[in-house]
Short mmCIF file of C-alpha atoms in Angstrom, two decimals:
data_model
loop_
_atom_site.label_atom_id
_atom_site.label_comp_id
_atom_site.label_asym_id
_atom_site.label_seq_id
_atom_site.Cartn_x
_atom_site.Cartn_y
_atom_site.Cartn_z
CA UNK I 929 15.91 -63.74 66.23
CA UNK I 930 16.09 -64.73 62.47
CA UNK I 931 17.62 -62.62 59.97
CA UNK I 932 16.23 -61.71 56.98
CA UNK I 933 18.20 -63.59 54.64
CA UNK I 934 17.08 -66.56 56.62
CA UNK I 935 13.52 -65.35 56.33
CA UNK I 936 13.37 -65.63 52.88
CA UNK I 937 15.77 -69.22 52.64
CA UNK I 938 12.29 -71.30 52.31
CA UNK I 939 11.42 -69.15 48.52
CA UNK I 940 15.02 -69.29 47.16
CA UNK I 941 15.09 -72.99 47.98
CA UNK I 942 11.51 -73.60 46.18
CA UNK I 943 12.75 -71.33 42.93
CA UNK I 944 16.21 -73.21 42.83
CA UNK I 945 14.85 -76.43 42.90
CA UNK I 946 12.06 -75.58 40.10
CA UNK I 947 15.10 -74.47 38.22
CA UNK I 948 17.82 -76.74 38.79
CA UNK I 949 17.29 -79.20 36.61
CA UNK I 950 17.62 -77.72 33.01
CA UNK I 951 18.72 -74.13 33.69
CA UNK I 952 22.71 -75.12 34.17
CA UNK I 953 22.38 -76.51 30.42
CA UNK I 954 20.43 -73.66 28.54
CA UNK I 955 20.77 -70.77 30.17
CA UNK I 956 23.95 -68.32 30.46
CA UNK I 957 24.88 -66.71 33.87
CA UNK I 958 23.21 -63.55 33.09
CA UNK I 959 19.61 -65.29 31.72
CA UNK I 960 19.97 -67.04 34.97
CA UNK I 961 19.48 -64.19 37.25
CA UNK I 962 16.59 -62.52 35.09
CA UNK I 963 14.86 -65.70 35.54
CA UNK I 964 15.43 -65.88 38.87
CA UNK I 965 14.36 -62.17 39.10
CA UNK I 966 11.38 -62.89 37.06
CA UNK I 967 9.90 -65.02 39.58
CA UNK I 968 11.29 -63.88 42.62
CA UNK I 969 9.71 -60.16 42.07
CA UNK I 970 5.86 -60.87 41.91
CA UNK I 971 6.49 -62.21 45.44
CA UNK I 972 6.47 -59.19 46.73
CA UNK I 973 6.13 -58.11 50.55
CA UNK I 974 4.10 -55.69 52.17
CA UNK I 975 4.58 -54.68 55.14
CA UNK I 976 1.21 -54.02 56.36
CA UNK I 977 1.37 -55.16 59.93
CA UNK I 978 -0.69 -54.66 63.01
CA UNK I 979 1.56 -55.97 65.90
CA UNK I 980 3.05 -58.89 64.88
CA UNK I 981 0.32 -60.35 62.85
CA UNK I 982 -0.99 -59.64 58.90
CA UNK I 983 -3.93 -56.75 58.15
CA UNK I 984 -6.27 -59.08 55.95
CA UNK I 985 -8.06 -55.76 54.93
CA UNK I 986 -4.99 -53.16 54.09
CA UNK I 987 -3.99 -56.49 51.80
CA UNK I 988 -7.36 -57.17 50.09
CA UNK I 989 -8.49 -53.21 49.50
CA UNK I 990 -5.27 -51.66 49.34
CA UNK I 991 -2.66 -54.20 47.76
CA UNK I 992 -5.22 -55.37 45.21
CA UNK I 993 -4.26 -59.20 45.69
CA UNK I 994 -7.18 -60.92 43.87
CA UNK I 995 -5.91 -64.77 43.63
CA UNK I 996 -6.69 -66.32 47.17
CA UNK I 997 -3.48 -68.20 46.42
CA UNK I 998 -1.27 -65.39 46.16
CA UNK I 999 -3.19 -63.95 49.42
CA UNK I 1000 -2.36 -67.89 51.48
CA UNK I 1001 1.09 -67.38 50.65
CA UNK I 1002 1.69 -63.61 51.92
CA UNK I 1003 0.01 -64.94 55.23
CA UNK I 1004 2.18 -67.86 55.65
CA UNK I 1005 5.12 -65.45 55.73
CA UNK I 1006 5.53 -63.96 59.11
CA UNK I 1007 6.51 -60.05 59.34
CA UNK I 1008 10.09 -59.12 59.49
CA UNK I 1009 9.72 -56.84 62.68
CA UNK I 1010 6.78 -58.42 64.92
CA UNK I 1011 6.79 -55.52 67.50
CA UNK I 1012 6.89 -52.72 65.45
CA UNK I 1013 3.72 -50.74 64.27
CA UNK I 1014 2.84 -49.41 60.82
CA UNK I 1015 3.79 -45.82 60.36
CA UNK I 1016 3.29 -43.33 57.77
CA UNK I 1017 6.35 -42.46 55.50
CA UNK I 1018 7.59 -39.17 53.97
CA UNK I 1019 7.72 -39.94 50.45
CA UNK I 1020 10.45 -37.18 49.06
CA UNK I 1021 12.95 -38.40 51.88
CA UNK I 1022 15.32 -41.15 50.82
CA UNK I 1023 15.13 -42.25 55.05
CA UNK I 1024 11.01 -41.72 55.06
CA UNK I 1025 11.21 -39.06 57.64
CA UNK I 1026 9.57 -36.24 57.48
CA UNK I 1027 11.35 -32.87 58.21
CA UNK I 1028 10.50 -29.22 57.51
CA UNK I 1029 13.48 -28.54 55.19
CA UNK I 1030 12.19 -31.17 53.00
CA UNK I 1031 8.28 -30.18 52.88
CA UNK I 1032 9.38 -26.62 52.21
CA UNK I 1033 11.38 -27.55 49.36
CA UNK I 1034 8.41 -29.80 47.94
CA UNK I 1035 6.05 -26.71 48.40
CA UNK I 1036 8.52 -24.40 46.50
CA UNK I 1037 9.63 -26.13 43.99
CA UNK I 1038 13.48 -26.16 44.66
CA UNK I 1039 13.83 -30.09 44.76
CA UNK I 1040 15.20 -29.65 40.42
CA UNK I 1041 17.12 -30.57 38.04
CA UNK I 1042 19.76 -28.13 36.79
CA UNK I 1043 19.38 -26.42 33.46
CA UNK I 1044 22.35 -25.45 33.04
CA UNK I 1045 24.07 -27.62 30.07
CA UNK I 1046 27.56 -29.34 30.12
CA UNK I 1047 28.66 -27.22 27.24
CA UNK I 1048 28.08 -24.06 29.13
CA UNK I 1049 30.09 -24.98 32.08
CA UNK I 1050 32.86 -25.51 29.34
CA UNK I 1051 32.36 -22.24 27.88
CA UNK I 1052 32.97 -20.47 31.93
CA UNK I 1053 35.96 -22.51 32.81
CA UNK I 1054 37.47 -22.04 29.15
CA UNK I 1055 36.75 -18.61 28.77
CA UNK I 1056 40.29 -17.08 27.72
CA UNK I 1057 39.62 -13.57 28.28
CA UNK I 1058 38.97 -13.71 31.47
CA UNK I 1059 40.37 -13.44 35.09
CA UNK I 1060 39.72 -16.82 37.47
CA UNK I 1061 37.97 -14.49 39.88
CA UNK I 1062 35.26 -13.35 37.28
CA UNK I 1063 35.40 -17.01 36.32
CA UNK I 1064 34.46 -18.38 39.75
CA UNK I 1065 31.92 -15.71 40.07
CA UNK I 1066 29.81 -16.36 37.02
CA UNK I 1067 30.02 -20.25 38.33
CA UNK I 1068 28.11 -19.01 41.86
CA UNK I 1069 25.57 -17.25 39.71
CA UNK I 1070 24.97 -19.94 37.56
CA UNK I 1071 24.02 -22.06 41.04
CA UNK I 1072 21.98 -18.52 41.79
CA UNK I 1073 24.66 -18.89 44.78
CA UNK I 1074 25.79 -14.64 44.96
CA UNK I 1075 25.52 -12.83 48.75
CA UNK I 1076 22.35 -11.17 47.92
CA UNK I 1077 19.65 -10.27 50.59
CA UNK I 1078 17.21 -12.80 48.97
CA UNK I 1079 19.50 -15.95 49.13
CA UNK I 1080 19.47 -15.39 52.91
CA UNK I 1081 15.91 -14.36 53.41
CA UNK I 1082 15.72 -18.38 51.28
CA UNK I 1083 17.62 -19.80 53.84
CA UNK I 1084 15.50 -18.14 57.28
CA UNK I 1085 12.30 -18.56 55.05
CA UNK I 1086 11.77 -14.65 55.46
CA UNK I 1087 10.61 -11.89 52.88
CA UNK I 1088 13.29 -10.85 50.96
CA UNK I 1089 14.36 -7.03 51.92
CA UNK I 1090 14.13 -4.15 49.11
CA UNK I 1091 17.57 -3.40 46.91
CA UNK I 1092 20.04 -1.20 49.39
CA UNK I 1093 20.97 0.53 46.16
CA UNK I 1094 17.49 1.34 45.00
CA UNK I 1095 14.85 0.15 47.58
CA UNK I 1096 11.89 -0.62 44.98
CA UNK I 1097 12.14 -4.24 44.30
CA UNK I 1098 13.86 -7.35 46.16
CA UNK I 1099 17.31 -7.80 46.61
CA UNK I 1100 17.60 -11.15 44.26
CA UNK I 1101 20.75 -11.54 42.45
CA UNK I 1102 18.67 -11.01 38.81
CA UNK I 1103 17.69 -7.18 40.15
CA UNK I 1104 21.04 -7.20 41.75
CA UNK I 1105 23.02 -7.21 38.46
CA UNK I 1106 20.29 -5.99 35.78
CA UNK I 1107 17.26 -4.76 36.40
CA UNK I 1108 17.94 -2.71 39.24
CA UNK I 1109 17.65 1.05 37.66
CA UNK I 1110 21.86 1.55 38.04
CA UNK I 1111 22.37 -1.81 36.44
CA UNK I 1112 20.03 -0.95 33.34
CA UNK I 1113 21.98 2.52 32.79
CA UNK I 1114 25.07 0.36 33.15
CA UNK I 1115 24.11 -3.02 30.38
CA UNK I 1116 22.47 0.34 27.99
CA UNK I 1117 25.67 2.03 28.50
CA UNK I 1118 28.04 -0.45 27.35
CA UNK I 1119 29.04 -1.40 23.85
CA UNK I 1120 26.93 -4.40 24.31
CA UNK I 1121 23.59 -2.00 24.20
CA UNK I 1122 21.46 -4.90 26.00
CA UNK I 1123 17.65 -4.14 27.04
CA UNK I 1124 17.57 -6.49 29.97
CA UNK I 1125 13.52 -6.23 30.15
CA UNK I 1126 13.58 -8.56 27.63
CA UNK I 1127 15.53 -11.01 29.34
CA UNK I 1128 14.35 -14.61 31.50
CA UNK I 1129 13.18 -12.99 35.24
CA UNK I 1130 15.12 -15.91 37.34
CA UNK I 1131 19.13 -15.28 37.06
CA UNK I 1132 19.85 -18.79 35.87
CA UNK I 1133 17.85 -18.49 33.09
CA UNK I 1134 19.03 -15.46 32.30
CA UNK I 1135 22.45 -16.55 32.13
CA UNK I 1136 22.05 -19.74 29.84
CA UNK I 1137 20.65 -17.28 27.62
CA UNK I 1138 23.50 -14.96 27.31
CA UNK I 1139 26.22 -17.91 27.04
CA UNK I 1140 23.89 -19.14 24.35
CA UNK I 1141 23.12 -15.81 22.30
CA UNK I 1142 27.05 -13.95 22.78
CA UNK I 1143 30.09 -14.64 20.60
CA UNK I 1144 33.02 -15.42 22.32
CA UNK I 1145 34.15 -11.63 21.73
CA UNK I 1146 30.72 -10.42 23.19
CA UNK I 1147 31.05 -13.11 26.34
CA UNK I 1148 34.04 -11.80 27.19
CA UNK I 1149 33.19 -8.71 27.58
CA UNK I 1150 29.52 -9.00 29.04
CA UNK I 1151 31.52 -11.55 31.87
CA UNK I 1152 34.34 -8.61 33.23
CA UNK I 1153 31.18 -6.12 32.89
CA UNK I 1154 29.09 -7.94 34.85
CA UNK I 1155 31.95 -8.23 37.39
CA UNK I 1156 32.99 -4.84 37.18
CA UNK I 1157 29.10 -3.66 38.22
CA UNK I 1158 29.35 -6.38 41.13
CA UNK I 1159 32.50 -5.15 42.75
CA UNK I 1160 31.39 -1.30 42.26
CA UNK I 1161 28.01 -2.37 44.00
CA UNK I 1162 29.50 -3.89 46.93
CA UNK I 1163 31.73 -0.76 47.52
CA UNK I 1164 27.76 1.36 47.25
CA UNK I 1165 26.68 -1.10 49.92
CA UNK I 1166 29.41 -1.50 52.30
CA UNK I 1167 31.35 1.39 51.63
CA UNK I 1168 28.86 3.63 50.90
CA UNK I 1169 30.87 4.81 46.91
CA UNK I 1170 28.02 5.65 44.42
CA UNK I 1171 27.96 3.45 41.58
CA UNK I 1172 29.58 5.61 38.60
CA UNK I 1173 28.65 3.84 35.44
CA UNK I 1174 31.29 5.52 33.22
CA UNK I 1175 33.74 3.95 35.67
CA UNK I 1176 32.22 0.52 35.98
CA UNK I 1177 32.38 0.21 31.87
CA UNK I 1178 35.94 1.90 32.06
CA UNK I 1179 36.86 -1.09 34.31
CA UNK I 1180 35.43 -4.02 32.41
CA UNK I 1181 37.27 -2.22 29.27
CA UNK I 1182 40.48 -2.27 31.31
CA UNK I 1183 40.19 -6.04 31.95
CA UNK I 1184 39.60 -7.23 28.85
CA UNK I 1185 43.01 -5.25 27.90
CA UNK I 1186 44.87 -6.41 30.36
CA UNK I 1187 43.72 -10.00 30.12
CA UNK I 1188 45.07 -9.71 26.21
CA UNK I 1189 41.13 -10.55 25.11
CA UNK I 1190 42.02 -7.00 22.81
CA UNK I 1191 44.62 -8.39 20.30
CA UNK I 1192 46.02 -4.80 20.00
CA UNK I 1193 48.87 -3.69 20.85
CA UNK I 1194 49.22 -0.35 22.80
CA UNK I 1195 52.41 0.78 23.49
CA UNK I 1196 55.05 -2.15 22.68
CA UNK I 1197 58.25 -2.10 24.79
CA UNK I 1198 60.27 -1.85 21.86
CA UNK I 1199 58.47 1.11 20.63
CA UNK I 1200 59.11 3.36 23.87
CA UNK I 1201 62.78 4.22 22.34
CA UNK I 1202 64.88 7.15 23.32
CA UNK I 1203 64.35 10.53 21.87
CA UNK I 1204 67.69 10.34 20.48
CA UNK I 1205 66.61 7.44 18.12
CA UNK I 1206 66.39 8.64 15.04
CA UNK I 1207 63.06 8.46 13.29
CA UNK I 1208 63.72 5.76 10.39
CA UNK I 1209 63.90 3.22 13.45
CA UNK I 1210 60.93 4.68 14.93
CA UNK I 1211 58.15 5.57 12.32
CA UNK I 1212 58.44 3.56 9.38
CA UNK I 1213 58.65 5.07 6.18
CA UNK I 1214 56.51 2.06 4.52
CA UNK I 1215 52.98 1.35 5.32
CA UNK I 1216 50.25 3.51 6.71
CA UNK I 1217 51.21 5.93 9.59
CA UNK I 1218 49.23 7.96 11.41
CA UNK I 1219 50.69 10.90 13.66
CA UNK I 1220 48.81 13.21 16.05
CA UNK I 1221 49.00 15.63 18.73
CA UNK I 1222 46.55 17.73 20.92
CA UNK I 1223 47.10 21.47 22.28
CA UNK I 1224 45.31 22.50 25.08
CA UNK I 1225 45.56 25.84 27.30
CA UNK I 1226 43.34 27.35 30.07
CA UNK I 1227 41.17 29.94 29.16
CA UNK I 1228 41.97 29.64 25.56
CA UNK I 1229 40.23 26.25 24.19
CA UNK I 1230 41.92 23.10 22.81
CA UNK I 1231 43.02 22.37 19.26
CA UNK I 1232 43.90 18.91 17.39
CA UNK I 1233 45.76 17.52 14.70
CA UNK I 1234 46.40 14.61 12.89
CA UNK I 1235 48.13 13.51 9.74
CA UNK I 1236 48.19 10.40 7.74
CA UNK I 1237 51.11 8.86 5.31
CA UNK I 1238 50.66 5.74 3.24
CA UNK I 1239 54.76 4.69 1.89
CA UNK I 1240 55.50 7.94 3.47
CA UNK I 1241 53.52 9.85 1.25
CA UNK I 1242 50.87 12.44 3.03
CA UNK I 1243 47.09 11.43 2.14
CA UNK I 1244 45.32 13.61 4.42
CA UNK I 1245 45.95 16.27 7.35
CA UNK I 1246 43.12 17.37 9.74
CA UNK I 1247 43.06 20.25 12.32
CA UNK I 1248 39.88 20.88 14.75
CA UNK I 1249 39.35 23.10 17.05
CA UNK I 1250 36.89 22.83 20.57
CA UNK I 1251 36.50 22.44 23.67
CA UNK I 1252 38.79 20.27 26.15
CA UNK I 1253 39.00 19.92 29.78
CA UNK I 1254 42.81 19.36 30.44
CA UNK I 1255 45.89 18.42 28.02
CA UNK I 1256 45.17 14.73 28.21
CA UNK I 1257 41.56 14.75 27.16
CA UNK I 1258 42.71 17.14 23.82
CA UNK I 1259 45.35 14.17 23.55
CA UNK I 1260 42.15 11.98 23.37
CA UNK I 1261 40.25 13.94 20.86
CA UNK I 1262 43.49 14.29 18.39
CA UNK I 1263 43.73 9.99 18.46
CA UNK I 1264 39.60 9.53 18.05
CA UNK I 1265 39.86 12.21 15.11
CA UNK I 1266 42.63 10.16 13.74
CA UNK I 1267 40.80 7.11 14.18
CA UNK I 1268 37.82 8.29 12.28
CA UNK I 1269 39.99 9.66 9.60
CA UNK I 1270 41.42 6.04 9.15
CA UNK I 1271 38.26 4.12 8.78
CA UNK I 1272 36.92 6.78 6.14
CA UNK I 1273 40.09 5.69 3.84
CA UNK I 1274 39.37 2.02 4.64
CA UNK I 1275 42.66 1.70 6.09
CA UNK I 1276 42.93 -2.20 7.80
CA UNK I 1277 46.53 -1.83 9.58
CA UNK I 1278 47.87 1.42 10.44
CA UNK I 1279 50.45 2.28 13.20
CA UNK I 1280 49.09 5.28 15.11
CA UNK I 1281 51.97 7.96 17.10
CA UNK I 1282 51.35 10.09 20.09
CA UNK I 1283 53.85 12.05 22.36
CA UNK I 1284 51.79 11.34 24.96
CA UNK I 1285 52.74 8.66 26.99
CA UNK I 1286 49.65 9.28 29.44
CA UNK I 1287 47.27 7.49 26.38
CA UNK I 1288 49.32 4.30 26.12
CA UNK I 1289 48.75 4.05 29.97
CA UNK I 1290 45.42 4.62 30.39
CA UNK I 1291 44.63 2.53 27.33
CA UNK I 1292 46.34 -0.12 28.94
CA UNK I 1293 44.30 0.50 32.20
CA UNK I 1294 48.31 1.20 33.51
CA UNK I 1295 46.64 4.70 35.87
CA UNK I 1296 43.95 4.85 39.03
CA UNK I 1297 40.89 5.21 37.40
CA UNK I 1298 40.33 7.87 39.99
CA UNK I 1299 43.15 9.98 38.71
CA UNK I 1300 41.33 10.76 34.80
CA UNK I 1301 38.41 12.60 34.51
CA UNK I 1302 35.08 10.95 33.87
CA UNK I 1303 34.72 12.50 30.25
CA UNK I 1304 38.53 11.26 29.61
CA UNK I 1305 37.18 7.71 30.42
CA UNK I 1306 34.51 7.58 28.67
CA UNK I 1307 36.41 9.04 25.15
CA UNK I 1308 39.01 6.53 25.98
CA UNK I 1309 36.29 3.44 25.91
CA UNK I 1310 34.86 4.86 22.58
CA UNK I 1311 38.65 4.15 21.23
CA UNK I 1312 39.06 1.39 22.99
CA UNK I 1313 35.85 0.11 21.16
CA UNK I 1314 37.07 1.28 17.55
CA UNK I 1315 40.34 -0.78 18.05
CA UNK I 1316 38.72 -3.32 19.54
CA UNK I 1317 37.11 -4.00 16.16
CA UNK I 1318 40.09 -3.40 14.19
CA UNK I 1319 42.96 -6.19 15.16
CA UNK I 1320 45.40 -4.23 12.83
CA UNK I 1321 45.72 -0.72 14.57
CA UNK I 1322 48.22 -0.16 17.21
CA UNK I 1323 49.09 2.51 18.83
CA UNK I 1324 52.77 3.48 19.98
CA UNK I 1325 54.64 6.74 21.49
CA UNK I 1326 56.51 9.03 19.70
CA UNK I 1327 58.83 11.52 21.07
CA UNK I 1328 57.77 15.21 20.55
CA UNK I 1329 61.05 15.74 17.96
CA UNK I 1330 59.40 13.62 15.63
CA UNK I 1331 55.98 14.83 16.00
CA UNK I 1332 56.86 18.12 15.67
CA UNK I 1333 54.75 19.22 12.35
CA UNK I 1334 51.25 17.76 13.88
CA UNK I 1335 52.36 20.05 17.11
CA UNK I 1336 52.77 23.17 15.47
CA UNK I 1337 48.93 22.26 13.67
CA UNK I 1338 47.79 21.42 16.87
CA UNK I 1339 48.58 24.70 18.38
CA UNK I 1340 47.57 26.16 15.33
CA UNK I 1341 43.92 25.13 15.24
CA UNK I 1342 43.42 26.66 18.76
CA UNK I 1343 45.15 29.97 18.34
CA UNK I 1344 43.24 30.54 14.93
CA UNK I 1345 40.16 28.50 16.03
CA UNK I 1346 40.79 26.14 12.31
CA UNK I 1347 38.39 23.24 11.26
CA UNK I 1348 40.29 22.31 8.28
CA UNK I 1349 40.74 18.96 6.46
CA UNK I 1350 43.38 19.16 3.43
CA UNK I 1351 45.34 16.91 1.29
CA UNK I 1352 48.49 18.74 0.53
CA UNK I 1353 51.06 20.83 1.81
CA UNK I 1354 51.56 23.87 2.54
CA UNK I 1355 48.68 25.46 3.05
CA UNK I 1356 48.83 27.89 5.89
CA UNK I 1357 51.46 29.84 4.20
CA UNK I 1358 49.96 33.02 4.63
CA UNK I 1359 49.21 32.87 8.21
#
């Protein structure tokens, strides 16, 4: 049997000799093969067969041949596979075959282009303030690729099953991780305040838009939130742990600490000095300083202090007195008092001293999450979110020698219930 390069050896010897005779003089190599291309192409075949001869009427109706020449010359060419029959072809398969994975894609839609731009993959792979886990899993939802019931009902071509943490709406990976009633308390919870009802309803969407709209500081934290709410949903589904939202923001705040996206530092190593260090090496007696403490005892309330030097010189002194659940959470209130104090003065670096080394740990997300009370983490992301937006402050320990003063006003805003805010000293002298 012929092959096809020998069926076709009768044209390219008619178009060579046609162009043989001036075409090695004018023409360059690459005019040559666009002429030869030129008039090769409107000889096209069709292989409209019906055994091993031509159908005259599939040619003339379908093809739309109109030059009896043209119609001579297809006829004089015999068909490349005599014994095979015309069949119908599958147009969206490369092969022509026609299978059910490929008409169900056609009918839904899913046979697209991404929309996901070059120079947001950059932004996910180069995101510096973030762990290659959460990296890797903002890459799967960006292909819409997360273990979610509705990417397997996709794949068995099945209804998708209601939310296991809900039950009201399917269980895609956009209700998954924000519309889903836990996941909306979560996003309205966190510093970031988003209202995901008025975000894209398909995931990928969804996403370009927040890689698009965020800052890097904002990306960074929406990424090791959105994380943070994944892992504590899998432990609801699997494990059968409640989502805590106070925990899952707790969390992201602890990542983006610990992956040094918070340029502040709490708690250097060469601040955590021996008591016996005397206190020009440890608080400086230039700059702004700002020393606190916290008093707490059962049954009788919880008290605060703080006091602030600028060159060593006292500016202000507050003492409050309330309500606190355990020593730590006074702790707490005395450095988010002292915090407020600070940004009233418009104060842009200050050094900030507790004698409670319990703060620098879980400000450095250093203790179990499961070991601090609720209310402590949530006071403990409000500070985290003040520093966050001031680079300058740092906060170190202190031994309780040289936080002695704030102590003793600590103690004595809960035993005399004081909500005092003075400028000079003394003034408790009659008490």
């Amino acid at each position: 049997m012929a092959t096809k390069a020998q069926h076709y050896d009768y044209l390219v010897d008619k178009v060579v000799a046609k162009l043989h005779p001036w075409k090695a003089r004018l023409l360059s190599p690459a005019a040559k093969v666009v002429l030869i291309k030129s008039v090769i192409e409107p000889l096209v075949l069709y292989s409209m067969g019906a055994g091993s001869q031509w159908d005259s009427s599939k040619l003339v109706n379908a093809i739309g041949f109109h030059a009896s020449l043209y119609l001579a010359c297809v006829f004089k060419i015999p068909p490349l596979k005599p014994d095979v029959q015309d069949r119908l072809i599958f147009k969206p398969a490369v092969s022509g075959n026609f299978s059910y994975k490929g008409a169900c894609n056609l009918l839904e839609g899913s046979v697209n282009q991404s929309t996901v731009g070059s120079g947001i993959w950059k932004a996910v792979w180069d995101c510096p303030g973030t762990l290659p886990r959460t990296k890797m899993f903002i890459w799967k939802l960006l292909h819409d690729a997360i273990p979610v019931k509705a990417s397997f009902s996709k794949r068995l071509r099945t209804t998708a099953p209601p939310c296991d943490v809900c039950g009201l709406d399917a269980d895609d990976a956009m209700h998954a991780l924000f519309l889903c009633p836990k996941a909306r308390q979560c996003w309205l919870a966190s510093s970031l305040g988003l209202r995901v009802d008025m975000l894209p309803q398909q995931i990928v969407p969804a996403m370009v838009f927040f890689f698009q709209q965020l800052d890097r500081q904002q990306l960074v934290l929406f990424a090791n939130t959105l994380w943070s709410f994944w892992k504590a949903r899998c432990k609801e589904v699997y494990e059968g742990k409640k989502i805590m939202v106070h925990q899952v923001l707790w969390d992201a705040a602890s990542l983006n600490v610990l992956t040094n996206f918070i340029e502040v530092p709490f708690g250097r190593k060469n601040s955590l000095n021996n008591a016996a260090t005397p206190s020009t090496q440890l608080i400086p007696d230039t700059g702004k300083v700002c020393k606190m403490d916290g008093s707490f005892k059962e049954g009788e309330g919880a008290g605060w202090a703080y006091t602030l030097y600028d060159n060593n010189v006292l500016t202000e002194y507050g003492l409050t007195a309330g309500e606190a659940i355990c020593p730590l959470h006074a702790e707490m209130l005395a450095l988010k008092a002292a915090l407020h104090a600070t940004m009233q003065h418009d104060w842009l670096e200050v050094i900030f001293y507790t004698d409670c080394e319990v703060i620098i740990k879980v400000l450095n997300g250093l203790l179990p999450p499961e070991t601090v009370d609720w209310r402590v983490y949530t006071l403990a992301l409000d500070i985290i979110s003040i520093m966050k937006f001031h680079s300058n402050f740092s906060c170190y320990h202190a031994p309780r020698d040289l936080l002695r003063q704030e102590h003793d006003l600590a103690n004595l805003a809960r035993l005399k219930d004081l909500n005092v805010i003075g400028y000079t000293f003394p003034l408790f002298s009659g008490m």
